Every structure is written in structure tokens, then in C-alpha cells.
């Protein structure tokens, strides 16, 4: 009797694990988690790169964002993006949500940028959607640098 109970418990655990995997695979949020991520090769990481881009780059301002764009022949082959989100925007959860939305939007727009470009997006004001301001800033930056 005890061995049957152990077998039944194990079967339930395996079945529930199988069901959880199937649900996760069919979920629209988890359909392909890596397709929504900005690749590591396209991320700015060092403070030196951030400061160089914000100090020497072309600046474009919108109501909620400031975009800095710098192009140089010595930069990495792929365009690189960095985000600056101040605590005045909100708590940690809000700032991380904003960062995810912006990274997702930037990932979709990677092809608009020439190689050897560094872009820093600074969020200066909280808003419901940063996408419209990001598109406006990108269009202005393209005009400014002549792309």
C-alpha cells in the first residue's frame, strides 16, 4: 500500500511538472523569452561609455526622455544602447518596468542605427508610454547627425 502511495505521489508531481511546462510554452508572455531581450552585444555597460556618450554625444530632448547619440570608428561593430532611469521616476519596480519597455522598443529599432554608434536614453519624466517620445527622439537624432 505504501509503495502504491509513493508511486501515485510521484506520478502527480511528474504530471503537474509536465502541465506547467506545456502552459509556459503556450503562454504568449513566455513564447520565446530571448526574442524580447536586447542582446548583450547591444548593451552599454561601462560608466566610461555612458559618460563619454552623455558628454560628447548629440543630445535630443523630448518631454519625457533625453537621448544622447555618439558615433565613432573605434566603437563596437553593433550599435550599443544604455539606459539611465532616475529614482524620481519611481521605485525599483517602476524603474525596472520602464527599463524593460525601453529595451524592448530599442531591440525592435536596432536596424535603424549605423554600426559603431552608442546611444544613451535618460528618462526624465514619468509617462504612460515612452514609445512615442522614443520614436520622436530617434527621428530628431537621425536628422541631427545626418543619417
Coordinates of C-alpha atoms in Angstrom, one line a residue:
X1 CA 0.0 0.0 0.0
X2 CA 2.8 2.4 0.9
X3 CA 4.6 1.8 -2.4
X4 CA 1.4 2.5 -4.3
X5 CA 1.0 5.8 -2.5
X6 CA 4.7 6.8 -3.2
X7 CA 4.2 5.9 -6.9
X8 CA 0.9 7.9 -7.0
X9 CA 2.6 11.0 -5.4
X10 CA 5.5 10.7 -7.9
X11 CA 3.1 10.4 -10.8
X12 CA 1.2 13.5 -9.7
X13 CA 4.4 15.5 -9.3
X14 CA 5.6 14.5 -12.8
X15 CA 2.2 15.2 -14.4
X16 CA 2.0 18.7 -12.7
X17 CA 5.5 19.5 -13.9
X18 CA 4.6 18.4 -17.4
X19 CA 1.4 20.5 -17.4
X20 CA 3.3 23.5 -16.1
X21 CA 5.9 23.2 -18.9
X22 CA 3.1 22.9 -21.5
X23 CA 1.3 26.0 -20.1
X24 CA 4.5 28.0 -20.1
X25 CA 5.3 27.1 -23.7
X26 CA 1.9 28.2 -24.9
X27 CA 1.8 31.4 -22.9
X28 CA 2.1 34.5 -25.1
X29 CA 4.4 36.1 -22.5
X30 CA 6.8 33.2 -22.5
X31 CA 6.5 32.1 -26.1
X32 CA 10.1 33.0 -26.9
X33 CA 11.8 34.8 -24.0
X34 CA 15.0 35.6 -25.8
X35 CA 13.3 37.4 -28.6
X36 CA 12.2 40.2 -26.3
X37 CA 15.7 40.9 -24.9
X38 CA 18.2 43.4 -26.1
X39 CA 21.3 41.3 -27.0
X40 CA 24.3 41.7 -24.7
X41 CA 26.4 42.9 -27.7
X42 CA 24.0 45.8 -28.0
X43 CA 24.2 47.0 -24.3
X44 CA 26.4 49.7 -22.9
X45 CA 27.8 48.6 -19.6
X46 CA 30.8 50.7 -18.6
X47 CA 30.5 54.0 -16.8
X48 CA 33.2 55.3 -19.2
X49 CA 31.0 54.7 -22.2
X50 CA 28.0 56.3 -20.5
X51 CA 29.9 59.4 -19.5
X52 CA 31.6 59.8 -22.9
X53 CA 28.2 59.4 -24.7
X54 CA 26.3 61.8 -22.5
X55 CA 29.1 64.5 -22.5
X56 CA 30.3 64.4 -26.2
X57 CA 27.2 63.0 -28.0
X58 CA 24.4 64.7 -29.8
X59 CA 21.6 65.5 -27.4
X60 CA 17.9 65.3 -28.3
X61 CA 15.2 66.2 -25.8
X62 CA 11.5 65.2 -25.7
X63 CA 9.0 65.8 -22.9
X64 CA 10.0 62.6 -21.0
X65 CA 13.3 61.5 -22.5
X66 CA 16.8 62.8 -23.3
X67 CA 18.6 60.8 -26.0
X68 CA 22.4 61.0 -26.5
X69 CA 23.9 59.6 -29.7
X70 CA 27.6 59.3 -30.4
X71 CA 29.3 57.7 -33.4
X72 CA 33.0 56.8 -33.6
X73 CA 35.0 54.5 -35.7
X74 CA 36.6 52.8 -32.6
X75 CA 33.3 51.7 -31.1
X76 CA 31.9 48.1 -31.4
X77 CA 30.5 47.0 -34.7
X78 CA 26.9 46.8 -33.4
X79 CA 25.0 49.8 -32.1
X80 CA 25.0 49.9 -28.3
X81 CA 22.3 51.2 -26.0
X82 CA 22.3 52.3 -22.4
X83 CA 19.5 53.5 -20.1
X84 CA 19.6 56.0 -17.2
X85 CA 16.4 55.9 -15.1
X86 CA 16.5 58.2 -12.1
X87 CA 14.8 57.4 -8.8
X88 CA 12.5 60.4 -9.3
X89 CA 10.6 58.2 -11.9
X90 CA 9.5 55.8 -9.1
X91 CA 10.5 52.9 -7.0
X92 CA 12.6 49.9 -8.1
X93 CA 9.6 48.1 -9.7
X94 CA 8.5 51.1 -11.7
X95 CA 12.1 51.8 -12.9
X96 CA 12.7 48.2 -14.0
X97 CA 9.3 48.1 -15.8
X98 CA 10.3 51.3 -17.7
X99 CA 13.7 49.8 -18.5
X100 CA 12.1 46.6 -19.9
X101 CA 9.7 48.6 -22.1
X102 CA 12.5 50.8 -23.4
X103 CA 14.9 47.8 -24.0
X104 CA 12.1 46.0 -25.9
X105 CA 11.4 49.1 -28.0
X106 CA 15.1 49.6 -28.7
X107 CA 15.6 46.0 -29.7
X108 CA 12.9 46.5 -32.4
X109 CA 14.8 49.6 -33.7
X110 CA 18.4 48.3 -33.7
X111 CA 18.4 48.2 -37.5
X112 CA 17.7 52.0 -37.7
X113 CA 21.2 52.7 -36.3
X114 CA 24.5 52.6 -38.0
X115 CA 27.2 50.4 -36.6
X116 CA 29.8 52.0 -34.3
X117 CA 27.1 54.0 -32.6
X118 CA 26.4 54.4 -28.8
X119 CA 23.0 55.7 -27.6
X120 CA 22.1 56.6 -24.1
X121 CA 18.4 57.2 -23.2
X122 CA 17.8 59.1 -20.0
X123 CA 14.3 59.1 -18.6
X124 CA 13.5 62.5 -17.1
X125 CA 9.7 62.3 -16.5
X126 CA 7.2 59.6 -15.8
X127 CA 4.6 59.0 -18.5
X128 CA 2.3 56.2 -19.6
X129 CA 4.1 55.4 -22.8
X130 CA 7.7 56.2 -23.7
X131 CA 7.5 54.7 -27.2
X132 CA 6.1 57.9 -28.9
X133 CA 8.8 60.0 -27.2
X134 CA 11.5 57.5 -28.2
X135 CA 10.4 57.5 -31.8
X136 CA 10.4 61.3 -31.8
X137 CA 13.8 61.4 -30.2
X138 CA 15.2 58.9 -32.7
X139 CA 13.9 60.8 -35.7
X140 CA 15.4 64.1 -34.3
X141 CA 18.7 62.4 -33.7
X142 CA 18.8 61.0 -37.2
X143 CA 18.2 64.5 -38.6
X144 CA 20.9 65.9 -36.3
X145 CA 23.6 63.5 -37.3
X146 CA 22.5 63.5 -41.0
X147 CA 21.5 59.8 -41.2

